[in-house]
Short mmCIF file of C-alpha atoms in Angstrom, two decimals:
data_model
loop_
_atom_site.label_atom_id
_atom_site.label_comp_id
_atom_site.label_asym_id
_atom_site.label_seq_id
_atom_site.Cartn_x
_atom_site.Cartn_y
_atom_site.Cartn_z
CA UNK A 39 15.05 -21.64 22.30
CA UNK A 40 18.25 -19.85 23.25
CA UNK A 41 18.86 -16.95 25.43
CA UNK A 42 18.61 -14.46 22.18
CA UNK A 43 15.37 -12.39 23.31
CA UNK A 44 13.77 -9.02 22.82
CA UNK A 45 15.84 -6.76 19.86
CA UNK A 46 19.06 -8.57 18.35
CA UNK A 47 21.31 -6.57 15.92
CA UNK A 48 21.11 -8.61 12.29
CA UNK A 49 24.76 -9.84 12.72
CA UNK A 50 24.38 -11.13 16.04
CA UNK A 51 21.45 -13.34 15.11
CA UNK A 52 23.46 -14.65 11.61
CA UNK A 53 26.86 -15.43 14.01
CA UNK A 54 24.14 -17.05 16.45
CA UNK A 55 22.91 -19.64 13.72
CA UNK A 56 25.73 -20.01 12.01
CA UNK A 57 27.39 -20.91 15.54
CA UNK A 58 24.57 -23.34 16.44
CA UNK A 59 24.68 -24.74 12.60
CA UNK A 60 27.79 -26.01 13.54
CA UNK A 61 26.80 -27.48 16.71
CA UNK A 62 24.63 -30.43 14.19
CA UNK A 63 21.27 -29.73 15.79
CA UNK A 64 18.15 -30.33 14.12
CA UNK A 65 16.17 -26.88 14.23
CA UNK A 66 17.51 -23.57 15.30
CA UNK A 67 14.54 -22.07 16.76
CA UNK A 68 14.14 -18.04 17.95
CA UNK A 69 10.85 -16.35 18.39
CA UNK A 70 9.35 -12.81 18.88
CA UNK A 71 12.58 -11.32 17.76
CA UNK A 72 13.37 -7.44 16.68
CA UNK A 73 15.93 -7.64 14.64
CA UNK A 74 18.00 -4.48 13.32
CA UNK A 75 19.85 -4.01 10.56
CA UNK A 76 19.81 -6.57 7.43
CA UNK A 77 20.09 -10.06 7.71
CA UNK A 78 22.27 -11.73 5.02
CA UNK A 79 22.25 -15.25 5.08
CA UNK A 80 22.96 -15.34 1.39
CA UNK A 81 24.77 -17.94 -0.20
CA UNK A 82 25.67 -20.33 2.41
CA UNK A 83 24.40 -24.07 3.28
CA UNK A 84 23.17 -24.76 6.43
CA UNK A 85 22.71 -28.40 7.54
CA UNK A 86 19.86 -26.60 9.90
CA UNK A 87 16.09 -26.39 9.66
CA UNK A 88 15.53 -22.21 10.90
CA UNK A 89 12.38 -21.27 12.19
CA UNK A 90 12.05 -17.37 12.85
CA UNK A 91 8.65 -17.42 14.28
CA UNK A 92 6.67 -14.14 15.30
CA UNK A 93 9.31 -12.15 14.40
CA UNK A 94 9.73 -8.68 13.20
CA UNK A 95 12.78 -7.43 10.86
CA UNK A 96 13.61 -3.94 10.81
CA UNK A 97 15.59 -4.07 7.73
CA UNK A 98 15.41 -6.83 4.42
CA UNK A 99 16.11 -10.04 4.71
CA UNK A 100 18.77 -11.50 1.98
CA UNK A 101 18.38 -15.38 1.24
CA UNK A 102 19.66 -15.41 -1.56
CA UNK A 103 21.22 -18.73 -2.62
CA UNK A 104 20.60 -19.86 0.64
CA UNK A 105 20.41 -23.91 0.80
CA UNK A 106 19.09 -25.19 4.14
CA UNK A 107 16.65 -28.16 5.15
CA UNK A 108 13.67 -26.30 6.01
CA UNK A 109 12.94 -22.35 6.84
CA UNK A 110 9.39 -20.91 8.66
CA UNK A 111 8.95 -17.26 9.48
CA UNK A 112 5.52 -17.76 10.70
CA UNK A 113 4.34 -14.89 11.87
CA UNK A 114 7.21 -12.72 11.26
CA UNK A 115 6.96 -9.21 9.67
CA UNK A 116 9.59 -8.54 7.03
CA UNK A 117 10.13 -5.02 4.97
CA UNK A 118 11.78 -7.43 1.97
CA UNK A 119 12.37 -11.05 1.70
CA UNK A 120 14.93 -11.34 -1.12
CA UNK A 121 15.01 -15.38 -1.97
CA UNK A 122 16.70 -15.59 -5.13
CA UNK A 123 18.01 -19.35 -6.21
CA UNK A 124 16.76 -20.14 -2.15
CA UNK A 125 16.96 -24.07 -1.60
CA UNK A 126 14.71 -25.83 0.73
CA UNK A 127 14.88 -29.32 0.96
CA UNK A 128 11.50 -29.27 2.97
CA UNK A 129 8.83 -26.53 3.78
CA UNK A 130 8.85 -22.91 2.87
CA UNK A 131 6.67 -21.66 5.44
CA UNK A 132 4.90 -18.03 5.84
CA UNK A 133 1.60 -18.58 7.12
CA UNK A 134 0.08 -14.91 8.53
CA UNK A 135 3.31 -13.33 8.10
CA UNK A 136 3.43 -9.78 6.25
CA UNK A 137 5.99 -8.90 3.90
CA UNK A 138 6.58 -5.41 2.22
CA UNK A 139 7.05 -1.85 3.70
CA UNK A 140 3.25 -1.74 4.52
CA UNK A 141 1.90 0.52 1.61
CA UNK A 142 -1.98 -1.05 0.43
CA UNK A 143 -2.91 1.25 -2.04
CA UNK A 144 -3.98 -1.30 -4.89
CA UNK A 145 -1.90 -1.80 -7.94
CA UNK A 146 -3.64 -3.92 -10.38
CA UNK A 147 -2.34 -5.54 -13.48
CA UNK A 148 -3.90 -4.51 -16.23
CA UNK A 149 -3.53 -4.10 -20.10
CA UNK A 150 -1.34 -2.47 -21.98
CA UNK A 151 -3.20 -0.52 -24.01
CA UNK A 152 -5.62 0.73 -21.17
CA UNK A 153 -3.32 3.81 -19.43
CA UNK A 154 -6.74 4.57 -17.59
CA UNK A 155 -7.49 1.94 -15.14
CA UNK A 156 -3.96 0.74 -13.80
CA UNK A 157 -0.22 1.16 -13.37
CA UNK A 158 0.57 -2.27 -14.20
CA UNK A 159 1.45 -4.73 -17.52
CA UNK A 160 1.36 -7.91 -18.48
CA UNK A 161 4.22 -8.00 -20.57
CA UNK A 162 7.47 -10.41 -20.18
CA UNK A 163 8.95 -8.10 -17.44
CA UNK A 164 13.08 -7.16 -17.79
CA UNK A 165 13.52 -9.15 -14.41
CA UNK A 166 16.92 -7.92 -13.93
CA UNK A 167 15.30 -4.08 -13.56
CA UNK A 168 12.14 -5.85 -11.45
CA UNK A 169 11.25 -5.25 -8.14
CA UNK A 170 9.41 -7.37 -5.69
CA UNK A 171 8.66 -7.28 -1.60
CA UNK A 172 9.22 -10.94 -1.74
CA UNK A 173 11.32 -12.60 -4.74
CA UNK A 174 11.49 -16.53 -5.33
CA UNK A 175 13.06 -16.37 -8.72
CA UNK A 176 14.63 -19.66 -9.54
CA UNK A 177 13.95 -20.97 -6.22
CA UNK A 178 13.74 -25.02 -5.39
CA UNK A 179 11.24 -26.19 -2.63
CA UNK A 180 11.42 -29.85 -1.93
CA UNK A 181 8.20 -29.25 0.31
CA UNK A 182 5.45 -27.40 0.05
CA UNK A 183 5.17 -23.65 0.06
CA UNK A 184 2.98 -22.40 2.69
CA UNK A 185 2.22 -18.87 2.00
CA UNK A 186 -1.50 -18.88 3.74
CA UNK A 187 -2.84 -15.79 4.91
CA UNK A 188 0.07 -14.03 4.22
CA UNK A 189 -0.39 -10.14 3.54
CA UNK A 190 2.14 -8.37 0.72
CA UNK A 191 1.61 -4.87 1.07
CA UNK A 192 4.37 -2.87 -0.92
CA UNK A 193 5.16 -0.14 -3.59
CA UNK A 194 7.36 -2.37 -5.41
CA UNK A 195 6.44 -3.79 -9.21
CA UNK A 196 5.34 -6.95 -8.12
CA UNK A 197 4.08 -8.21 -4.50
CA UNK A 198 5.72 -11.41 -5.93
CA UNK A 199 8.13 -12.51 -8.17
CA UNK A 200 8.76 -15.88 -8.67
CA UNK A 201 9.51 -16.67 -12.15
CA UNK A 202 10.70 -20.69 -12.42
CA UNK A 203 9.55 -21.59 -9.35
CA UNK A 204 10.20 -25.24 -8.23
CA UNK A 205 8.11 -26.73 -6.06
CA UNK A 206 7.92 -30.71 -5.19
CA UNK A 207 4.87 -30.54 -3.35
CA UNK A 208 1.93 -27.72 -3.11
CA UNK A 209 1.48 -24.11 -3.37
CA UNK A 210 -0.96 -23.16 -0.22
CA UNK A 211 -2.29 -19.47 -0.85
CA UNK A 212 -5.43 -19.68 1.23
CA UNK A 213 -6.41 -16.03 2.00
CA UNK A 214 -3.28 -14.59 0.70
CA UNK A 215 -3.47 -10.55 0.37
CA UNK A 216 -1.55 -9.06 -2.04
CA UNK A 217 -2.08 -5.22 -3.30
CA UNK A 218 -0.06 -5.75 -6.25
CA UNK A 219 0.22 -8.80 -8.86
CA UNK A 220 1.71 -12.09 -8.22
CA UNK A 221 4.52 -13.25 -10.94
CA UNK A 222 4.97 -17.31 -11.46
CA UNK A 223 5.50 -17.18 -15.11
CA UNK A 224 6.98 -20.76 -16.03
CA UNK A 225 6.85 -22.29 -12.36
CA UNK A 226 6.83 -25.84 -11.78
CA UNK A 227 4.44 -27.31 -9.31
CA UNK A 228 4.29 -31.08 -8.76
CA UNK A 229 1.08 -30.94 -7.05
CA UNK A 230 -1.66 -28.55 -6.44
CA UNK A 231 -1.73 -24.45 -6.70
CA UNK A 232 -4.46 -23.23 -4.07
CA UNK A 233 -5.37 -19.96 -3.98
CA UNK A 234 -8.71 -20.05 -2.45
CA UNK A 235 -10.02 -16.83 -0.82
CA UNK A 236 -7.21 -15.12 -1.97
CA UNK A 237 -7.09 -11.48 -2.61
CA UNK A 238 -4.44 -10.43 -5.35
CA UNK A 239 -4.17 -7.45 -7.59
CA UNK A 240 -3.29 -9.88 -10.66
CA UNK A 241 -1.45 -12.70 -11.15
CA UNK A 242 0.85 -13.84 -14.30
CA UNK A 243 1.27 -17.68 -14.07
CA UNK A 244 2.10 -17.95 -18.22
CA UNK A 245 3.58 -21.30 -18.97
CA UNK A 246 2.80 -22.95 -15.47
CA UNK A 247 3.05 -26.56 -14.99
CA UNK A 248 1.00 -27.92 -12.03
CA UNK A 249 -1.77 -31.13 -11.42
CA UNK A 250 -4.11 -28.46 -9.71
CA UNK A 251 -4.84 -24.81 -10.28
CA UNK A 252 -7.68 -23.18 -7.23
CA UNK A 253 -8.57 -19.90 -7.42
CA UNK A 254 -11.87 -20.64 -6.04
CA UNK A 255 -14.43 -19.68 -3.26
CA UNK A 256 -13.80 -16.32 -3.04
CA UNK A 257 -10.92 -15.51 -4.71
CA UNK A 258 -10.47 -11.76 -6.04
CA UNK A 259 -9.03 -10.39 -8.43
CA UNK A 260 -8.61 -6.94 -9.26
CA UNK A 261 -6.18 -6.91 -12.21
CA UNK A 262 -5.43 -9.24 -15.04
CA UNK A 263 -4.94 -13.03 -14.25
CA UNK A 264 -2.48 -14.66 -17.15
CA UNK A 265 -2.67 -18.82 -17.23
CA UNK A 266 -1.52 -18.58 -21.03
CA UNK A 267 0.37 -21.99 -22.17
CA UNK A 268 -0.50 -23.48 -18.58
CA UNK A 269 -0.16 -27.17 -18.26
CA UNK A 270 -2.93 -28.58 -15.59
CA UNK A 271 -2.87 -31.84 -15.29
CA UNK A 272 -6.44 -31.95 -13.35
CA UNK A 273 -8.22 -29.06 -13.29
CA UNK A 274 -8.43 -25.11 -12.91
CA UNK A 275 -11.35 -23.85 -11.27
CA UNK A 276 -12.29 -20.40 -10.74
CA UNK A 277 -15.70 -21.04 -8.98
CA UNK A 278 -17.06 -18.83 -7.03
CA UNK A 279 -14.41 -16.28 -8.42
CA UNK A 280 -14.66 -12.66 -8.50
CA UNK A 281 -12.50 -10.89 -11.48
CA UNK A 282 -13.46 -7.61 -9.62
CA UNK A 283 -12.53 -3.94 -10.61
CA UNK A 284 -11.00 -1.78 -12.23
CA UNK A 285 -9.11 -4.61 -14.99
CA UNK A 286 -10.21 -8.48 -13.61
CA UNK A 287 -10.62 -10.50 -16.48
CA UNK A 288 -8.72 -14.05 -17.57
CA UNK A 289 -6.14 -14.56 -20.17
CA UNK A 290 -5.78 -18.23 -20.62
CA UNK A 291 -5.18 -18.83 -24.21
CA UNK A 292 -3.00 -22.05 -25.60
CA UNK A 293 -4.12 -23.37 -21.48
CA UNK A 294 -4.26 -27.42 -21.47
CA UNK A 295 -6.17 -28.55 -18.83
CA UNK A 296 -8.50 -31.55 -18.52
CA UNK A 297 -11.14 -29.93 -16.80
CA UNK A 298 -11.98 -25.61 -16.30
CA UNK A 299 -14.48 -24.45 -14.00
CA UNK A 300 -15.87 -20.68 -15.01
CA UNK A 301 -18.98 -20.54 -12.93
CA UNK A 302 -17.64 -17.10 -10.99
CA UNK A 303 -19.59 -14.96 -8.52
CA UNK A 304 -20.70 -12.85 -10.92
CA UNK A 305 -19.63 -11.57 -14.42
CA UNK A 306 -16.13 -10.59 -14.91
CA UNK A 307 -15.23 -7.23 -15.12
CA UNK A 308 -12.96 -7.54 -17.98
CA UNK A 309 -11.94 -10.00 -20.77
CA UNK A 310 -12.23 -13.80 -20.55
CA UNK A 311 -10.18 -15.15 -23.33
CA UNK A 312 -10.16 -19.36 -24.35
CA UNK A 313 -8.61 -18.64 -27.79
CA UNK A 314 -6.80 -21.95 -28.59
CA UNK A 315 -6.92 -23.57 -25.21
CA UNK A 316 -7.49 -27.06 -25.12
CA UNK A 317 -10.06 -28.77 -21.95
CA UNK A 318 -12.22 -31.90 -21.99
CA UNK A 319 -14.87 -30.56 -20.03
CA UNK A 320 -15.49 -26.79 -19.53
CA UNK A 321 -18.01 -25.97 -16.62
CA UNK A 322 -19.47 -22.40 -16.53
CA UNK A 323 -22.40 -20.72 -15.94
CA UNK A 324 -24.87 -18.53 -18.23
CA UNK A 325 -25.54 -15.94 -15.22
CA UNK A 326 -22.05 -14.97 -15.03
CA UNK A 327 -20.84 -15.25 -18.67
CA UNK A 328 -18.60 -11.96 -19.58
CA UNK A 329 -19.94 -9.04 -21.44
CA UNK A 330 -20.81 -9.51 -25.42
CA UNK A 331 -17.57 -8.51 -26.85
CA UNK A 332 -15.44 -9.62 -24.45
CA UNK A 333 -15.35 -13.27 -25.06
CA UNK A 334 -12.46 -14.87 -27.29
CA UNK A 335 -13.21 -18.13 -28.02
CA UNK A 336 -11.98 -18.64 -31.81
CA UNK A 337 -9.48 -21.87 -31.44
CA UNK A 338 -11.22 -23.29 -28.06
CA UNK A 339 -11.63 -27.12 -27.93
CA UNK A 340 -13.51 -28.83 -25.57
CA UNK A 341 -15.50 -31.74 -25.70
CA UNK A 342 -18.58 -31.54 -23.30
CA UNK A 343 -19.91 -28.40 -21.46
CA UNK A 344 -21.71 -28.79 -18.26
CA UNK A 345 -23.50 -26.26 -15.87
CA UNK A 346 -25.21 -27.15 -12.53
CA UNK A 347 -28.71 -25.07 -14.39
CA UNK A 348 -29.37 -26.66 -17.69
CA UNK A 349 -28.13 -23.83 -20.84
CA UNK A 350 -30.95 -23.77 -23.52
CA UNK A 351 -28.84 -24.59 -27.17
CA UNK A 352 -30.05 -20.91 -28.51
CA UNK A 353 -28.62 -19.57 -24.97
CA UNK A 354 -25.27 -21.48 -25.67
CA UNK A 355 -25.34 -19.95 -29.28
CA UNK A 356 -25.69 -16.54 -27.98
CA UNK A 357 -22.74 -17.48 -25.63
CA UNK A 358 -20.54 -17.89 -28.95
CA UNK A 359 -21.94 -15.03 -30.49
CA UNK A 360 -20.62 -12.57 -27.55
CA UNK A 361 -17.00 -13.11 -29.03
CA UNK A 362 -17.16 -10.65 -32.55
CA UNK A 363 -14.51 -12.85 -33.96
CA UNK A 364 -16.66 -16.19 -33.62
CA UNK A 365 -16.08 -18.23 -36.89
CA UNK A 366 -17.02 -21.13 -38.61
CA UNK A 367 -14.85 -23.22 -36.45
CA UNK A 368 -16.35 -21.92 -33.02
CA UNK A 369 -19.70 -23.07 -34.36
CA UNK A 370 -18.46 -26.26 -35.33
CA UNK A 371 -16.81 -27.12 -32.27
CA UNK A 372 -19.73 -25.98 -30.16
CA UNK A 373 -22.21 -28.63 -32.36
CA UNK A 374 -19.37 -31.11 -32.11
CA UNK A 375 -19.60 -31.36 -28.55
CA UNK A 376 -23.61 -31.77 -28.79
CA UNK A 377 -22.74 -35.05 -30.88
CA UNK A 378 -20.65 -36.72 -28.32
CA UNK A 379 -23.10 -35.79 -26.14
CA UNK A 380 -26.03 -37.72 -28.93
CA UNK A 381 -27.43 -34.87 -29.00
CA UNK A 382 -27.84 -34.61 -33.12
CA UNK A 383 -30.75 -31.88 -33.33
CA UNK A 384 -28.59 -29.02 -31.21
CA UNK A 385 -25.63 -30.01 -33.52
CA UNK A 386 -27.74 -29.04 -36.46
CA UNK A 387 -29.56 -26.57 -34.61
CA UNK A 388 -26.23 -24.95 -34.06
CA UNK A 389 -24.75 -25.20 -37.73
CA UNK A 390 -27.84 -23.70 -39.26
CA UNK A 391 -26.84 -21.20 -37.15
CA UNK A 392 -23.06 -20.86 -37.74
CA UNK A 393 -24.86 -20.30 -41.21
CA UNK A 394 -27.16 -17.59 -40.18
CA UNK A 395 -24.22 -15.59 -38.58
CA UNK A 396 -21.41 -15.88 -41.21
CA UNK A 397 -23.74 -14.65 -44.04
CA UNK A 398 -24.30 -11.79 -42.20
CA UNK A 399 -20.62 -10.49 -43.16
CA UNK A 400 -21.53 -11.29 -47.14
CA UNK A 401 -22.16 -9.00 -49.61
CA UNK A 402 -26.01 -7.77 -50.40
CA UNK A 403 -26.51 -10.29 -52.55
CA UNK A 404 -24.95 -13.15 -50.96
CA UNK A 405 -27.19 -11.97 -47.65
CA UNK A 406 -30.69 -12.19 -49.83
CA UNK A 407 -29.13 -15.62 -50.93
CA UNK A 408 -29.01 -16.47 -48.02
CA UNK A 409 -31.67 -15.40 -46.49
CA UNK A 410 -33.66 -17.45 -49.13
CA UNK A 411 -31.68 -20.30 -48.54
CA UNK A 412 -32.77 -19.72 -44.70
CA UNK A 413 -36.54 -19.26 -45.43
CA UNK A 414 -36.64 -22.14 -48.23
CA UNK A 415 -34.91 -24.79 -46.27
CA UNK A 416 -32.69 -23.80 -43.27
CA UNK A 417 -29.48 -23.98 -44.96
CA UNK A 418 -29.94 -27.59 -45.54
CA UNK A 419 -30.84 -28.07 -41.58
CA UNK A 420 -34.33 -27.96 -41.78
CA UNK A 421 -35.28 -29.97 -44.60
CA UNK A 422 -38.73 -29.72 -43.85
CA UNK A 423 -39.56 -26.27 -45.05
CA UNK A 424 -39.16 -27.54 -48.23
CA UNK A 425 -41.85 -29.46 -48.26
CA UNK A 426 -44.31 -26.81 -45.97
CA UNK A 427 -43.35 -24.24 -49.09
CA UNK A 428 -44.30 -26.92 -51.94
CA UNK A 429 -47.15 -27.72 -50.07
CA UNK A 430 -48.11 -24.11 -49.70
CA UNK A 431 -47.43 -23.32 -52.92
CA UNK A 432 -49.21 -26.29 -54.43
CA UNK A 433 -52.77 -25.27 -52.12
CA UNK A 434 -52.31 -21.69 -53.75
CA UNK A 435 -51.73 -22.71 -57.24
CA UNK A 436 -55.00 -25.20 -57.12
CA UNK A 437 -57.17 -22.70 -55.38
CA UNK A 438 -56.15 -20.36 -58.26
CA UNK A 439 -56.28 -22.36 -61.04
CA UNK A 440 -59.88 -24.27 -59.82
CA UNK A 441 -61.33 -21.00 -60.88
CA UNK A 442 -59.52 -19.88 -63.51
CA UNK A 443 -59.07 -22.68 -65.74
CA UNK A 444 -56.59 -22.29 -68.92
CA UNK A 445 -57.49 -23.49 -72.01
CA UNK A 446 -55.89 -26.17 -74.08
CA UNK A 447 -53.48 -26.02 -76.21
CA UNK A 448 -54.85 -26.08 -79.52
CA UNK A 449 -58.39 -25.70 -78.11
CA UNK A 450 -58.74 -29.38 -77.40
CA UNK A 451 -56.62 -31.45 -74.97
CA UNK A 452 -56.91 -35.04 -74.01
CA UNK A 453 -55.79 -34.89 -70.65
CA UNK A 454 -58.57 -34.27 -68.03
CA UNK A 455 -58.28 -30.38 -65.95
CA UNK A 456 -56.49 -31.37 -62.94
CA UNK A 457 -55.85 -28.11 -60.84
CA UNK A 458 -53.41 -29.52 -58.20
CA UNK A 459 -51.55 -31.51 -61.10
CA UNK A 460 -51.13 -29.12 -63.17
CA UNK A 461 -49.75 -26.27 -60.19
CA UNK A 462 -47.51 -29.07 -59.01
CA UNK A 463 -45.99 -29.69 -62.79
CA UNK A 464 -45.76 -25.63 -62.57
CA UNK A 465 -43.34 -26.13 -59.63
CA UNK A 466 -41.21 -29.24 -60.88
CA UNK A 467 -38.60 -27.89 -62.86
CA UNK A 468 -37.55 -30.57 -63.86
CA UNK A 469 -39.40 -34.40 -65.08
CA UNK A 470 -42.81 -32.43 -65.76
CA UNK A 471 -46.06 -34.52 -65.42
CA UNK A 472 -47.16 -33.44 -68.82
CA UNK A 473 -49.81 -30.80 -67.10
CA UNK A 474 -47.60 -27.86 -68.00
CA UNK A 475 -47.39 -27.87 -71.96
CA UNK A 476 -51.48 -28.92 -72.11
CA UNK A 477 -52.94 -25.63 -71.02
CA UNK A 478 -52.14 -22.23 -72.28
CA UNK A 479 -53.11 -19.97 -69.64
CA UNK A 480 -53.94 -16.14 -70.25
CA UNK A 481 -54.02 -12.91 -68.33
CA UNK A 482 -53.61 -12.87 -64.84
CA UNK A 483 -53.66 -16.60 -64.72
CA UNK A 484 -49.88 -16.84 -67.21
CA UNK A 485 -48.38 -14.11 -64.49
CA UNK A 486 -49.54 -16.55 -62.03
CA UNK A 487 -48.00 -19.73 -63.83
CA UNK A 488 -45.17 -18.07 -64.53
CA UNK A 489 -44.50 -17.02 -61.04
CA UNK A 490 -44.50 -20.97 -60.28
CA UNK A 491 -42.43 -21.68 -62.23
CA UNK A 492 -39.20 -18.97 -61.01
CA UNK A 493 -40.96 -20.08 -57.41
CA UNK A 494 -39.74 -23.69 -58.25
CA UNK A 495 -36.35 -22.74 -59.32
CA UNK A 496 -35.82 -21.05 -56.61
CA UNK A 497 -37.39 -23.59 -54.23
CA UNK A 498 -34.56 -26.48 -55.84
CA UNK A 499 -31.68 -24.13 -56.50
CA UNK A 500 -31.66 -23.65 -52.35
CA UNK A 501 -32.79 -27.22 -51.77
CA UNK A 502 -29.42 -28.22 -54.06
CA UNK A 503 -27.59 -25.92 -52.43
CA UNK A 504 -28.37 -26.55 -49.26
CA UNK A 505 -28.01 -30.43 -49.96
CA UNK A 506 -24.39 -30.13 -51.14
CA UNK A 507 -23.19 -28.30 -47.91
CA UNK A 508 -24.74 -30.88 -46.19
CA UNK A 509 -23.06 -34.01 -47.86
CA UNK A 510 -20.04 -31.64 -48.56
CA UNK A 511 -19.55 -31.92 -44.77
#
C-alpha cells in the first residue's frame, strides 16, 4: 500500500498509478478509498496489475480501452463502470462489489408484444443509444471474469452490456443480483458460464459460444432469458431454475448443445421455446413442464430424453401436445428417440398418435375416416383390431345366421349350411369361399348379409390404408 488513504480526488489517484506504473512494479495496490470526481483511465496501457479493493467511487469510472495485466475492485462500490474495448491479460475481478446508482426497482425483460408486464425488449438493441451501469462491450479477458456476488442496481437499460465479450477462461456469476437484464449477445467464452444462484431480471446471451452454460440451483429469473443460436459445447442446465414473475420464460431456439437440463423448481412462468434447437440428450421433468400452449417444440432434435422419475409414453405425448403448433415432425422425432432407445412399441405407440392428432385439423369427412381407420385398426399401429373386429363380426354373423338359415339358390344347393363359413365369405371381399352365391337370404336376414358385406369393405379399405402408411414409411 502507499500513503494514499481516506478520500482522494479522481486525478490524484490516476497521477498516483500512472506515477507508480512507471516505477515497473508488479501490482499497484490501494484499499478503502473515497474517491471524488471521475476516474478516467481510458485508453492507456499500463504494464501494472491495479487492485482497487473496498473502495467506494463517488463519480463513474471510465476504462475504456484500457489495456493492463490484471484489474480487481473487490469490494468497491461504483455509480458506473464504463469498460468499453477494456483489455485484461489476466483476471477481471468484482466479487461483492456493487455497481449502479443504487435504484432496485425490478426491470424485467420481457416481450415485445406484452406492454403489460415489463419495460423491457428483447430486440437487437441500437447499442450506440444503450445504456448500462456496467458496459463490457468488445472487451478481451485473458482470465477469468469474476463477477460473484456482485449487486447491479441501476435505472439504466441494461444492468449489463456486454455484447462480444471475450473471455479465455470462465464467467463466475455465483449469486450475482441484477434488477435489470444482462446483455452477452455473441460473447465468446472458452470455458464455462456459471450463473448459479443468480438473481437477474433477464438475460440475452443470443449467439453465445461457451463449453458450459449454469444457470442452476437457484437461479431466478424474472424476465426473458434469450440462448437463441448458442453454441455449448457441454451442456446448459437450468436445474433447479426458477423463470419467476411477471415474464420468466426461455427462448433458446436454433441452441446446439450436447446436453440441456430443464428440470426447474417449478413451472415457468412464461414461454419455453426448443423450436429448431439441436441436443443429444434433453433432461426435464414432467412436474415442472410449462403451461399447454406455451411450449414450441416444432424443429427440436434430440436423441434420448431422460428424467430422474420415469415419464409414462402417453405423459410424454401430452408433453408434445402442449405446443398448438406440434406437427408431424414433432411426433416423429419424439418416436425416433424411443427407437434408439429399443423401445419399438412407444415409437408406434407415439405415431398412432401423431395420427390421432393431425386428423383432428381434417375436414368432417376426413375426421370420420379417420376415426374408422382408428377404431378398425389403429392407423396401421395396432394391427390387431383387425382381427378382434373380424372375429367379432364373424361370432355375430354365425349366431345370426344359425337361426335364420337362407335358402339355396335355386331351392337346392350342394354345399352343406355352414353358418360361420358362410358369415366369413360375407366379410371377404375379395377370393370368396363359394358360401356367398349358394344361399339367397330374405328379409331381415339379406339387410343383415348385406351389412357384412359394406362391414368388410370397410374393414380392408382401412386395413389397406393403414398398411400403405405403414410400408410408405
Amino acid at each position: 500500500m502507499t500513503s494514499l488513504s481516506g478520500t482522494v480526488d479522481a486525478a490524484v489517484l490516476e497521477a498516483a498509478l500512472t506515477a507508480r506504473d512507471d516505477e515497473g512494479e508488479r501490482t499497484l495496490a490501494y484499499e478503502g478509498l473515497r474517491i471524488t470526481g471521475t476516474l478516467r483511465l481510458d485508453r492507456r496501457r499500463l504494464g501494472t496489475a491495479v487492485a482497487l479493493v473496498g473502495c467506494v467511487f463517488e463519480g463513474p469510472v471510465d476504462l475504456t480501452e484500457l489495456s493492463l495485466p490484471s484489474l480487481d475492485l473487490s469490494g468497491s462500490v461504483l455509480p458506473a463502470l464504463h469498460a468499453d474495448r477494456l483489455t485484461v491479460d489476466g483476471d477481471l475481478r468484482l466479487v461483492r462489489a456493487r455497481v449502479g446508482d443504487g435504484v432496485t426497482e425490478p426491470r424485467p425483460m420481457t416481450d415485445p408484444s406484452d406492454s403489460a408486464t415489463g419495460q423491457r425488449v428483447p430486440r437487437r438493441l441500437q447499442e450506440g443509444a444503450a445504456t448500462g451501469a456496467l458496459r463490457l462491450a468488445d472487451a478481451r479477458i485473458g482470465g477469468n471474469l469474476v463477477i460473484e456476488q456482485l449487486l447491479l442496481a441501476d435505472s439504466d437499460a441494461w444492468s449489463l452490456l456486454a455484447p462480444r465479450l471475450a473471455v479465455e477462461g470462465s464467467v463466475h456469476g455465483r449469486e450475482l443480483t441484477a434488477n435489470g437484464a444482462l446483455y452477452l449477445r455473441d460473447a465468446r467464452v472458452t470455458h464455462a458460464v456459471n450463473l448459479h444462484a443468480a438473481d437477474v431480471g433477464g438475460l440475452d446471451a443470443t449467439g453465445i459460444t461457451c463449453t458450459g452454460f449454469y444457470a442452476d440451483w437457484g437461479f431466478r429469473s424474472t424476465g426473458q432469458v434469450l440462448l437463441r443460436a448458442a453454441e455449448v459445447g457441454g451442456v446448459v442446465t437450468f436445474h433447479d431454475a426458477v423463470l419467476d414473475g411477471p415474464a420468466g420464460s426461455l427462448l433458446s431456439s436454433r441452441l446446439r448443445v450436447p446436453r440441456l437440463r430443464l428440470d426447474l423448481r417449478r413451472p415457468p412462468v412464461g414461454r419455453v421455446v426448443l423450436q429448431d434447437a439441436a441436443v443429444d440428450v434433453l433432461v426435464d421433468a414432467e412436474s415442472t413442464w410449462p403451461a399447454p400452449g406455451a411450449l414450441s417444440l416444432e424443429g427440436f432434435t434430440y436423441q434420448r430424453l431422460e428424467s430422474e422419475r420415469l415419464v409414462e409414453v402417453r405423459s410424454r405425448i401430452a408433453w408434445l401436445t402442449r405446443d398448438p403448433r406440434a406437427g408431424a415432425r414433432a411426433f416423429e422425432q419424439l418416436a425416433r428417440s424411443y427407437e434408439n432407445g429399443g423401445d419399438e412399441r412407444s415409437a408406434r405407440t407415439v405415431r398412432h398418435a401423431r395420427e390421432r392428432h393431425l386428423s383432428r385439423n381434417d375436414r368432417l369427412a376426413g375426421r370420420i375416416w379417420g376415426l374408422l381407420q382408428d377404431m378398425l385398426f389403429g392407423y396401421g399401429y395396432a394391427p390387431h383390431r383387425a382381427l378382434l373386429w373380424l372375429l367379432a363380426l364373424v361370432a355375430a354373423g354365425s349366431v345370426w345366421f344359425a337361426t335364420h338359415r337362407p335358402p339355396p339358390v335355386g331351392g337346392d344347393s350342394k354345399r352343406a349350411w355352414d353358418p360361420v363359413l358362410y358369415s366369413l365369405d360375407l366379410l371377404i371381399p375379395v377370393a370368396g369361399l363359394g358360401h356367398r352365391g349358394a344361399w339367397d337370404p330374405a328379409g331381415a336376414s339379406k339387410a343383415v348379409a348385406v351389412l357384412m358385406v359394406v362391414f368388410g369393405w370397410v374393414l380392408a379399405t382401412a386395413v389397406i390404408a393403414g398398411a400403405r402408411r405403414v410400408l410408405s414409411r
